[in-house]
Amino acid sequence: MSENDAPTRSNRQPPKKNHSLFKIILLLVSIVIFLIGIFTYKLYLHAGNTVTDMHTPIGKTSKKIAQKKPFSILLLGADTGADGRKYKGNSDTIIVATVNPTKNRVKLVSVPRDTLAELIGAKPRNMQKINAAYNYGGTKMAAKSVGQLLDVPIDYYMTINMSALKTIVNDVGGIDVNIPFSFTSVWTGGQKFKKGMHHLNGTQALAYSRMRHEDPHGDYGRQLRQQQVIQAVLKKAMQPKILLKYEDITRDLAKNMRTDLTFADLKTLTIDYRNTAGNIKSDQLQGQDAWINDSSYQVASTKELNRVSSKIRHELGLSSEKVDNAEVYQNELNPYFDGTNNQLFYISNDFTTTMAQ
């Protein structure tokens, strides 16, 4: 081609705008994917380190999550840190949660903290309020005692300090709850709560979860509110924008929570059990007022123990069994007890109701 044949500026072909635009879009998408990749990798590493910090086995590790089977997990809310406490404290929140991937369902069963139960592993044989098991023998004794009380397997556990609840709620940006009645929480800070849907910050959520004196249903009403708060936190935690707060959340969880769930378990839960979080059902073990050795207790009837046991076992795909434990034995020794007017309930001499020092 001669110099005269070379195309002039005026007759050159214009650049292909679509092609250039496509390159720009591709570049932007690549940058976004790259940034998301970095964030995800960082989240993955950070979450792994966090779970390592929280991971505290208390016995043989269950394989049910890895096998994608229904499983149970004991949720313990210890009163350590609340009201300035520094000692281990009792587990004032006791919930047996069952997770069933086939039915896409989570079931929360609250156990009243004052329920009479044998502390499994105590020497000599000892019956106390069930919340004392955590203080007396740690999570291991608490898990064994709850499992024996209800005749159900406890596959995993998760313990969190109640004082950390306000931090976690603040980390997720607060929660929305439907408050069933108006009250002033005199014993937990004097906060005022009005009936209806409200947005609660961490301090309010903690007070709302702990109040029981102003509740007409006492500890049973508190159990329902605690389940309500748990569901609200889970709902908020499922929102994509919470990923932006992952460092705060994982840091606070590492400081305040212990569990025998592994990082692999949590990854499997995220992938294979994620649909269960949208279907949460609640239940309670109902007790009867009793007076035992100058202290107020809740005594669960044998019929009630069997009802709750059957419910939990059904969620786990297990057949029902007749509950046969120390509580049933004590019930048989008190045939006329019906829970009215804080009746006396007698414990056989086979057990002590005094904690060993």
mmCIF file of C-alpha atoms in Angstrom:
data_model
loop_
_atom_site.group_PDB
_atom_site.id
_atom_site.type_symbol
_atom_site.label_atom_id
_atom_site.label_comp_id
_atom_site.label_asym_id
_atom_site.label_seq_id
_atom_site.Cartn_x
_atom_site.Cartn_y
_atom_site.Cartn_z
ATOM 1 C CA MET A 1 0.000 0.000 0.000
ATOM 2 C CA SER A 2 1.437 3.418 -0.955
ATOM 3 C CA GLU A 3 1.527 6.442 1.299
ATOM 4 C CA ASN A 4 -1.289 7.957 -0.765
ATOM 5 C CA ASP A 5 -3.353 4.847 -0.260
ATOM 6 C CA ALA A 6 -3.096 5.058 3.513
ATOM 7 C CA PRO A 7 -6.413 5.948 5.105
ATOM 8 C CA THR A 8 -6.763 9.525 6.250
ATOM 9 C CA ARG A 9 -7.990 10.555 9.734
ATOM 10 C CA SER A 10 -11.341 11.334 8.140
ATOM 11 C CA ASN A 11 -11.901 8.024 6.405
ATOM 12 C CA ARG A 12 -10.499 5.692 9.080
ATOM 13 C CA GLN A 13 -13.041 3.341 10.620
ATOM 14 C CA PRO A 14 -14.295 4.669 14.014
ATOM 15 C CA PRO A 15 -13.443 2.515 17.008
ATOM 16 C CA LYS A 16 -15.980 -0.122 17.942
ATOM 17 C CA LYS A 17 -17.688 1.524 20.911
ATOM 18 C CA ASN A 18 -19.533 -1.632 21.961
ATOM 19 C CA HIS A 19 -16.297 -3.546 22.117
ATOM 20 C CA SER A 20 -14.640 -0.851 24.258
ATOM 21 C CA LEU A 21 -17.659 -0.640 26.545
ATOM 22 C CA PHE A 22 -17.594 -4.405 26.934
ATOM 23 C CA LYS A 23 -13.942 -4.247 27.996
ATOM 24 C CA ILE A 24 -14.711 -1.569 30.591
ATOM 25 C CA ILE A 25 -17.621 -3.568 31.996
ATOM 26 C CA LEU A 26 -15.487 -6.702 32.040
ATOM 27 C CA LEU A 27 -12.760 -4.803 33.887
ATOM 28 C CA LEU A 28 -15.215 -3.464 36.480
ATOM 29 C CA VAL A 29 -16.769 -6.892 36.982
ATOM 30 C CA SER A 30 -13.311 -8.401 37.374
ATOM 31 C CA ILE A 31 -12.420 -5.806 39.999
ATOM 32 C CA VAL A 32 -15.657 -6.433 41.897
ATOM 33 C CA ILE A 33 -15.186 -10.215 41.748
ATOM 34 C CA PHE A 34 -11.594 -9.776 42.892
ATOM 35 C CA LEU A 35 -12.646 -7.628 45.848
ATOM 36 C CA ILE A 36 -15.421 -10.059 46.791
ATOM 37 C CA GLY A 37 -12.918 -12.883 46.505
ATOM 38 C CA ILE A 38 -10.531 -11.125 48.880
ATOM 39 C CA PHE A 39 -13.363 -10.377 51.291
ATOM 40 C CA THR A 40 -14.655 -13.952 51.178
ATOM 41 C CA TYR A 41 -11.191 -15.407 51.664
ATOM 42 C CA LYS A 42 -10.557 -13.040 54.544
ATOM 43 C CA LEU A 43 -13.931 -13.920 56.047
ATOM 44 C CA TYR A 44 -13.157 -17.609 55.622
ATOM 45 C CA LEU A 45 -9.789 -17.302 57.368
ATOM 46 C CA HIS A 46 -11.152 -15.021 60.078
ATOM 47 C CA ALA A 47 -14.129 -17.277 60.748
ATOM 48 C CA GLY A 48 -11.830 -20.282 60.917
ATOM 49 C CA ASN A 49 -9.648 -18.586 63.508
ATOM 50 C CA THR A 50 -12.711 -17.526 65.479
ATOM 51 C CA VAL A 51 -14.175 -21.031 65.595
ATOM 52 C CA THR A 52 -10.782 -22.346 66.683
ATOM 53 C CA ASP A 53 -10.853 -19.901 69.594
ATOM 54 C CA MET A 54 -14.401 -20.934 70.546
ATOM 55 C CA HIS A 55 -13.985 -24.681 70.040
ATOM 56 C CA THR A 56 -14.003 -26.528 73.368
ATOM 57 C CA PRO A 57 -14.897 -30.235 73.195
ATOM 58 C CA ILE A 58 -16.489 -31.814 76.282
ATOM 59 C CA GLY A 59 -16.477 -35.409 75.091
ATOM 60 C CA LYS A 60 -16.686 -37.490 71.963
ATOM 61 C CA THR A 61 -17.457 -35.312 68.950
ATOM 62 C CA SER A 62 -20.735 -36.037 67.153
ATOM 63 C CA LYS A 63 -20.693 -36.717 63.398
ATOM 64 C CA LYS A 64 -24.377 -35.987 62.762
ATOM 65 C CA ILE A 65 -23.851 -32.630 61.038
ATOM 66 C CA ALA A 66 -21.208 -34.082 58.732
ATOM 67 C CA GLN A 67 -23.662 -36.888 57.948
ATOM 68 C CA LYS A 68 -26.415 -34.298 57.345
ATOM 69 C CA LYS A 69 -28.684 -35.927 59.911
ATOM 70 C CA PRO A 70 -31.076 -34.298 62.412
ATOM 71 C CA PHE A 71 -29.203 -33.231 65.536
ATOM 72 C CA SER A 72 -29.703 -31.595 68.926
ATOM 73 C CA ILE A 73 -27.718 -28.734 70.406
ATOM 74 C CA LEU A 74 -27.900 -27.511 73.986
ATOM 75 C CA LEU A 75 -27.963 -23.705 74.207
ATOM 76 C CA LEU A 76 -26.801 -22.367 77.559
ATOM 77 C CA GLY A 77 -26.985 -18.711 78.565
ATOM 78 C CA ALA A 78 -24.797 -18.259 81.636
ATOM 79 C CA ASP A 79 -25.310 -15.288 83.939
ATOM 80 C CA THR A 80 -21.553 -14.656 84.075
ATOM 81 C CA GLY A 81 -20.872 -10.946 83.569
ATOM 82 C CA ALA A 82 -24.472 -9.889 84.125
ATOM 83 C CA ASP A 83 -24.872 -7.327 86.920
ATOM 84 C CA GLY A 84 -21.081 -7.227 87.260
ATOM 85 C CA ARG A 85 -20.679 -10.918 88.152
ATOM 86 C CA LYS A 86 -17.188 -12.350 87.684
ATOM 87 C CA TYR A 87 -17.723 -15.961 88.799
ATOM 88 C CA LYS A 88 -18.875 -18.762 86.500
ATOM 89 C CA GLY A 89 -22.534 -18.349 87.402
ATOM 90 C CA ASN A 90 -25.547 -20.533 86.647
ATOM 91 C CA SER A 91 -27.071 -21.318 83.265
ATOM 92 C CA ASP A 92 -30.298 -19.345 83.579
ATOM 93 C CA THR A 93 -31.133 -19.977 79.921
ATOM 94 C CA ILE A 94 -31.417 -23.649 79.000
ATOM 95 C CA ILE A 95 -32.752 -24.537 75.557
ATOM 96 C CA VAL A 96 -32.605 -27.839 73.698
ATOM 97 C CA ALA A 97 -32.667 -27.000 69.988
ATOM 98 C CA THR A 98 -33.266 -29.690 67.382
ATOM 99 C CA VAL A 99 -32.394 -29.080 63.740
ATOM 100 C CA ASN A 100 -33.994 -31.300 61.104
ATOM 101 C CA PRO A 101 -32.780 -30.781 57.494
ATOM 102 C CA THR A 102 -35.400 -33.137 56.052
ATOM 103 C CA LYS A 103 -38.308 -31.213 57.566
ATOM 104 C CA ASN A 104 -36.448 -27.885 57.224
ATOM 105 C CA ARG A 105 -37.327 -27.096 60.820
ATOM 106 C CA VAL A 106 -35.742 -25.922 64.051
ATOM 107 C CA LYS A 107 -37.462 -26.684 67.350
ATOM 108 C CA LEU A 108 -36.568 -24.793 70.532
ATOM 109 C CA VAL A 109 -37.548 -26.397 73.856
ATOM 110 C CA SER A 110 -36.902 -24.313 76.973
ATOM 111 C CA VAL A 111 -36.192 -25.963 80.310
ATOM 112 C CA PRO A 112 -37.069 -23.828 83.373
ATOM 113 C CA ARG A 113 -33.940 -22.989 85.342
ATOM 114 C CA ASP A 114 -35.572 -24.082 88.653
ATOM 115 C CA THR A 115 -36.515 -27.559 87.385
ATOM 116 C CA LEU A 116 -35.663 -30.337 89.827
ATOM 117 C CA ALA A 117 -33.073 -32.604 88.228
ATOM 118 C CA GLU A 118 -30.277 -34.964 89.118
ATOM 119 C CA LEU A 119 -26.832 -33.479 88.558
ATOM 120 C CA ILE A 120 -25.221 -36.275 86.601
ATOM 121 C CA GLY A 121 -21.701 -36.938 87.838
ATOM 122 C CA ALA A 122 -22.106 -35.318 91.262
ATOM 123 C CA LYS A 123 -20.840 -37.280 94.268
ATOM 124 C CA PRO A 124 -22.846 -38.162 96.319
ATOM 125 C CA ARG A 125 -25.960 -38.366 94.116
ATOM 126 C CA ASN A 126 -27.410 -34.897 94.108
ATOM 127 C CA MET A 127 -30.670 -33.276 93.004
ATOM 128 C CA GLN A 128 -30.746 -29.527 92.505
ATOM 129 C CA LYS A 129 -32.246 -26.877 90.286
ATOM 130 C CA ILE A 130 -31.089 -27.742 86.781
ATOM 131 C CA ASN A 131 -29.328 -24.386 86.336
ATOM 132 C CA ALA A 132 -26.847 -25.369 89.081
ATOM 133 C CA ALA A 133 -25.341 -28.119 86.910
ATOM 134 C CA TYR A 134 -23.320 -25.594 84.890
ATOM 135 C CA ASN A 135 -21.954 -23.895 88.003
ATOM 136 C CA TYR A 136 -21.214 -27.194 89.743
ATOM 137 C CA GLY A 137 -19.750 -29.252 86.892
ATOM 138 C CA GLY A 138 -19.472 -27.002 83.850
ATOM 139 C CA THR A 139 -20.995 -27.556 80.425
ATOM 140 C CA LYS A 140 -20.278 -31.281 80.527
ATOM 141 C CA MET A 141 -22.424 -31.811 83.630
ATOM 142 C CA ALA A 142 -25.119 -29.482 82.274
ATOM 143 C CA ALA A 143 -25.345 -31.450 79.003
ATOM 144 C CA LYS A 144 -25.472 -34.824 80.775
ATOM 145 C CA SER A 145 -28.050 -33.602 83.287
ATOM 146 C CA VAL A 146 -30.393 -32.137 80.660
ATOM 147 C CA GLY A 147 -30.031 -35.235 78.494
ATOM 148 C CA GLN A 148 -30.880 -37.484 81.444
ATOM 149 C CA LEU A 149 -33.779 -35.294 82.524
ATOM 150 C CA LEU A 150 -35.468 -35.548 79.116
ATOM 151 C CA ASP A 151 -34.057 -38.901 77.961
ATOM 152 C CA VAL A 152 -32.672 -37.364 74.761
ATOM 153 C CA PRO A 153 -29.198 -37.321 73.204
ATOM 154 C CA ILE A 154 -27.370 -33.997 73.369
ATOM 155 C CA ASP A 155 -25.175 -33.958 70.266
ATOM 156 C CA TYR A 156 -23.609 -30.503 70.541
ATOM 157 C CA TYR A 157 -23.586 -27.505 72.838
ATOM 158 C CA MET A 158 -23.185 -23.731 72.655
ATOM 159 C CA THR A 159 -22.611 -21.595 75.758
ATOM 160 C CA ILE A 160 -22.710 -17.808 75.719
ATOM 161 C CA ASN A 161 -22.378 -15.282 78.518
ATOM 162 C CA MET A 162 -25.644 -13.373 78.886
ATOM 163 C CA SER A 163 -23.757 -10.099 79.178
ATOM 164 C CA ALA A 164 -22.448 -10.668 75.646
ATOM 165 C CA LEU A 165 -25.974 -10.679 74.281
ATOM 166 C CA LYS A 166 -26.116 -6.887 74.204
ATOM 167 C CA THR A 167 -22.825 -6.772 72.285
ATOM 168 C CA ILE A 168 -24.002 -9.269 69.665
ATOM 169 C CA VAL A 169 -27.339 -7.482 69.231
ATOM 170 C CA ASN A 170 -25.501 -4.187 68.724
ATOM 171 C CA ASP A 171 -23.178 -5.881 66.216
ATOM 172 C CA VAL A 172 -26.126 -6.904 64.030
ATOM 173 C CA GLY A 173 -27.646 -3.420 64.267
ATOM 174 C CA GLY A 174 -30.339 -4.164 66.836
ATOM 175 C CA ILE A 175 -33.372 -6.436 66.528
ATOM 176 C CA ASP A 176 -37.109 -6.044 65.994
ATOM 177 C CA VAL A 177 -39.409 -7.806 68.469
ATOM 178 C CA ASN A 178 -43.128 -7.760 69.175
ATOM 179 C CA ILE A 179 -43.380 -7.017 72.910
ATOM 180 C CA PRO A 180 -46.436 -8.846 74.338
ATOM 181 C CA PHE A 181 -47.195 -6.381 77.161
ATOM 182 C CA SER A 182 -45.947 -3.101 78.644
ATOM 183 C CA PHE A 183 -43.630 -3.254 81.657
ATOM 184 C CA THR A 184 -40.764 -1.569 83.463
ATOM 185 C CA SER A 185 -37.784 -3.840 84.028
ATOM 186 C CA VAL A 186 -37.074 -2.822 87.626
ATOM 187 C CA TRP A 187 -34.565 -5.573 88.428
ATOM 188 C CA THR A 188 -32.536 -5.215 85.225
ATOM 189 C CA GLY A 189 -31.976 -1.475 84.867
ATOM 190 C CA GLY A 190 -35.372 0.221 84.984
ATOM 191 C CA GLN A 191 -35.939 0.207 81.209
ATOM 192 C CA LYS A 192 -39.502 0.828 80.056
ATOM 193 C CA PHE A 193 -41.014 -1.403 77.386
ATOM 194 C CA LYS A 194 -44.300 -0.756 75.587
ATOM 195 C CA LYS A 195 -46.550 -3.358 74.027
ATOM 196 C CA GLY A 196 -46.124 -3.714 70.266
ATOM 197 C CA MET A 197 -43.362 -3.976 67.681
ATOM 198 C CA HIS A 198 -40.151 -2.209 68.712
ATOM 199 C CA HIS A 199 -36.519 -2.011 67.668
ATOM 200 C CA LEU A 200 -34.230 -2.944 70.570
ATOM 201 C CA ASN A 201 -30.562 -2.184 71.017
ATOM 202 C CA GLY A 202 -28.230 -4.493 72.919
ATOM 203 C CA THR A 203 -28.884 -3.109 76.397
ATOM 204 C CA GLN A 204 -32.640 -3.245 75.860
ATOM 205 C CA ALA A 205 -32.503 -6.766 74.403
ATOM 206 C CA LEU A 206 -30.549 -8.024 77.417
ATOM 207 C CA ALA A 207 -33.017 -6.496 79.878
ATOM 208 C CA TYR A 208 -35.948 -7.806 77.821
ATOM 209 C CA SER A 209 -34.438 -11.308 77.847
ATOM 210 C CA ARG A 210 -33.631 -11.379 81.573
ATOM 211 C CA MET A 211 -36.776 -9.860 83.094
ATOM 212 C CA ARG A 212 -39.038 -12.311 84.928
ATOM 213 C CA HIS A 213 -40.383 -10.598 88.080
ATOM 214 C CA GLU A 214 -42.732 -8.327 86.098
ATOM 215 C CA ASP A 215 -43.888 -11.134 83.804
ATOM 216 C CA PRO A 216 -47.254 -12.642 84.839
ATOM 217 C CA HIS A 217 -45.905 -16.012 83.704
ATOM 218 C CA GLY A 218 -42.602 -15.657 85.570
ATOM 219 C CA ASP A 219 -39.728 -17.721 84.226
ATOM 220 C CA TYR A 220 -41.972 -19.321 81.596
ATOM 221 C CA GLY A 221 -42.675 -15.905 80.099
ATOM 222 C CA ARG A 222 -38.967 -15.148 80.171
ATOM 223 C CA GLN A 223 -38.228 -18.353 78.282
ATOM 224 C CA LEU A 224 -40.571 -17.297 75.471
ATOM 225 C CA ARG A 225 -38.958 -13.856 75.277
ATOM 226 C CA GLN A 226 -35.500 -15.420 75.151
ATOM 227 C CA GLN A 227 -36.597 -17.624 72.267
ATOM 228 C CA GLN A 228 -38.054 -14.526 70.614
ATOM 229 C CA VAL A 229 -34.716 -12.700 70.880
ATOM 230 C CA ILE A 230 -32.800 -15.706 69.513
ATOM 231 C CA GLN A 231 -35.097 -15.854 66.488
ATOM 232 C CA ALA A 232 -34.754 -12.102 65.917
ATOM 233 C CA VAL A 233 -30.947 -12.282 66.025
ATOM 234 C CA LEU A 234 -30.923 -15.223 63.588
ATOM 235 C CA LYS A 235 -33.226 -13.351 61.222
ATOM 236 C CA LYS A 236 -30.975 -10.294 61.294
ATOM 237 C CA ALA A 237 -27.815 -12.379 60.918
ATOM 238 C CA MET A 238 -29.153 -13.890 57.676
ATOM 239 C CA GLN A 239 -29.175 -10.495 55.944
ATOM 240 C CA PRO A 240 -26.309 -10.041 53.428
ATOM 241 C CA LYS A 241 -25.292 -6.647 54.834
ATOM 242 C CA ILE A 242 -24.280 -8.330 58.085
ATOM 243 C CA LEU A 243 -21.178 -9.569 56.242
ATOM 244 C CA LEU A 244 -19.846 -6.033 56.548
ATOM 245 C CA LYS A 245 -19.826 -6.475 60.321
ATOM 246 C CA TYR A 246 -18.164 -9.887 60.320
ATOM 247 C CA GLU A 247 -15.019 -8.762 62.136
ATOM 248 C CA ASP A 248 -16.955 -7.259 65.039
ATOM 249 C CA ILE A 249 -19.296 -10.240 65.287
ATOM 250 C CA THR A 250 -16.621 -12.917 65.125
ATOM 251 C CA ARG A 251 -14.401 -11.036 67.601
ATOM 252 C CA ASP A 252 -17.209 -10.767 70.138
ATOM 253 C CA LEU A 253 -18.283 -14.369 69.650
ATOM 254 C CA ALA A 254 -14.718 -15.569 70.201
ATOM 255 C CA LYS A 255 -14.571 -13.725 73.521
ATOM 256 C CA ASN A 256 -17.942 -14.779 74.862
ATOM 257 C CA MET A 257 -18.989 -18.118 73.374
ATOM 258 C CA ARG A 258 -17.785 -21.706 73.620
ATOM 259 C CA THR A 259 -18.977 -24.646 71.534
ATOM 260 C CA ASP A 260 -17.911 -28.088 70.358
ATOM 261 C CA LEU A 261 -19.021 -27.285 66.806
ATOM 262 C CA THR A 262 -16.093 -27.330 64.406
ATOM 263 C CA PHE A 263 -15.493 -24.982 61.485
ATOM 264 C CA ALA A 264 -16.418 -27.849 59.158
ATOM 265 C CA ASP A 265 -19.705 -28.272 61.063
ATOM 266 C CA LEU A 266 -20.520 -24.581 60.653
ATOM 267 C CA LYS A 267 -19.759 -24.675 56.933
ATOM 268 C CA THR A 268 -22.062 -27.678 56.523
ATOM 269 C CA LEU A 269 -24.775 -25.886 58.503
ATOM 270 C CA THR A 270 -24.466 -22.853 56.246
ATOM 271 C CA ILE A 271 -24.825 -24.921 53.072
ATOM 272 C CA ASP A 272 -27.028 -27.902 53.909
ATOM 273 C CA TYR A 273 -29.104 -26.667 56.860
ATOM 274 C CA ARG A 274 -29.638 -23.019 55.874
ATOM 275 C CA ASN A 275 -33.325 -23.474 55.001
ATOM 276 C CA THR A 276 -34.157 -24.635 58.530
ATOM 277 C CA ALA A 277 -33.582 -21.150 60.014
ATOM 278 C CA GLY A 278 -36.746 -19.867 58.356
ATOM 279 C CA ASN A 279 -38.982 -22.338 60.202
ATOM 280 C CA ILE A 280 -38.534 -22.166 63.975
ATOM 281 C CA LYS A 281 -41.037 -23.684 66.427
ATOM 282 C CA SER A 282 -41.082 -23.252 70.205
ATOM 283 C CA ASP A 283 -42.066 -25.390 73.191
ATOM 284 C CA GLN A 284 -41.484 -25.452 76.962
ATOM 285 C CA LEU A 285 -41.098 -28.057 79.645
ATOM 286 C CA GLN A 286 -43.874 -27.155 82.075
ATOM 287 C CA GLY A 287 -43.233 -27.639 85.788
ATOM 288 C CA GLN A 288 -45.316 -27.363 88.953
ATOM 289 C CA ASP A 289 -44.526 -25.150 91.948
ATOM 290 C CA ALA A 290 -42.884 -27.104 94.750
ATOM 291 C CA TRP A 291 -41.217 -26.411 98.083
ATOM 292 C CA ILE A 292 -38.142 -28.571 98.740
ATOM 293 C CA ASN A 293 -35.946 -28.075 101.809
ATOM 294 C CA ASP A 294 -36.919 -24.415 102.207
ATOM 295 C CA SER A 295 -36.371 -23.562 98.554
ATOM 296 C CA SER A 296 -38.758 -23.036 95.635
ATOM 297 C CA TYR A 297 -38.506 -25.482 92.715
ATOM 298 C CA GLN A 298 -40.314 -26.493 89.563
ATOM 299 C CA VAL A 299 -41.155 -30.188 89.394
ATOM 300 C CA ALA A 300 -42.007 -31.649 86.004
ATOM 301 C CA SER A 301 -44.607 -34.410 86.125
ATOM 302 C CA THR A 302 -43.770 -37.772 84.595
ATOM 303 C CA LYS A 303 -46.439 -37.155 81.953
ATOM 304 C CA GLU A 304 -44.836 -33.831 81.010
ATOM 305 C CA LEU A 305 -41.343 -35.335 80.892
ATOM 306 C CA ASN A 306 -42.606 -38.013 78.518
ATOM 307 C CA ARG A 307 -44.409 -35.447 76.349
ATOM 308 C CA VAL A 308 -41.331 -33.277 75.852
ATOM 309 C CA SER A 309 -39.034 -36.263 75.461
ATOM 310 C CA SER A 310 -41.247 -37.699 72.714
ATOM 311 C CA LYS A 311 -41.377 -34.351 70.904
ATOM 312 C CA ILE A 312 -37.609 -33.967 70.857
ATOM 313 C CA ARG A 313 -36.965 -37.591 69.924
ATOM 314 C CA HIS A 314 -39.484 -37.304 67.076
ATOM 315 C CA GLU A 315 -37.585 -34.296 65.686
ATOM 316 C CA LEU A 316 -34.400 -36.376 65.819
ATOM 317 C CA GLY A 317 -36.003 -39.309 64.028
ATOM 318 C CA LEU A 318 -35.963 -41.480 67.159
ATOM 319 C CA SER A 319 -38.762 -43.593 68.590
ATOM 320 C CA SER A 320 -40.357 -42.559 71.883
ATOM 321 C CA GLU A 321 -39.240 -44.153 75.131
ATOM 322 C CA LYS A 322 -40.646 -44.081 78.637
ATOM 323 C CA VAL A 323 -38.585 -41.672 80.689
ATOM 324 C CA ASP A 324 -37.029 -43.536 83.612
ATOM 325 C CA ASN A 325 -34.785 -41.364 85.750
ATOM 326 C CA ALA A 326 -34.397 -39.817 89.201
ATOM 327 C CA GLU A 327 -37.184 -37.298 88.560
ATOM 328 C CA VAL A 328 -39.678 -40.045 87.699
ATOM 329 C CA TYR A 329 -38.557 -41.932 90.830
ATOM 330 C CA GLN A 330 -39.215 -38.867 93.013
ATOM 331 C CA ASN A 331 -42.608 -38.314 91.393
ATOM 332 C CA GLU A 332 -43.598 -41.869 92.310
ATOM 333 C CA LEU A 333 -42.700 -41.133 95.936
ATOM 334 C CA ASN A 334 -45.005 -38.073 95.937
ATOM 335 C CA PRO A 335 -48.289 -39.495 94.530
ATOM 336 C CA TYR A 336 -50.460 -36.702 95.987
ATOM 337 C CA PHE A 337 -48.329 -33.812 94.768
ATOM 338 C CA ASP A 338 -50.169 -31.606 92.265
ATOM 339 C CA GLY A 339 -48.216 -28.351 92.459
ATOM 340 C CA THR A 340 -50.908 -26.275 94.145
ATOM 341 C CA ASN A 341 -49.992 -23.677 96.768
ATOM 342 C CA ASN A 342 -46.264 -24.516 96.674
ATOM 343 C CA GLN A 343 -46.764 -27.940 98.170
ATOM 344 C CA LEU A 344 -43.962 -29.727 99.935
ATOM 345 C CA PHE A 345 -42.159 -32.227 97.717
ATOM 346 C CA TYR A 346 -40.093 -34.878 99.472
ATOM 347 C CA ILE A 347 -36.756 -36.141 98.168
ATOM 348 C CA SER A 348 -35.773 -39.686 99.102
ATOM 349 C CA ASN A 349 -32.706 -40.299 101.241
ATOM 350 C CA ASP A 350 -30.978 -41.788 98.185
ATOM 351 C CA PHE A 351 -30.174 -38.202 97.149
ATOM 352 C CA THR A 352 -28.875 -35.088 98.798
ATOM 353 C CA THR A 353 -30.092 -31.602 97.945
ATOM 354 C CA THR A 354 -27.025 -29.970 99.476
ATOM 355 C CA MET A 355 -24.100 -29.052 97.247
ATOM 356 C CA ALA A 356 -20.769 -30.580 98.233
ATOM 357 C CA GLN A 357 -18.068 -28.009 98.974
#
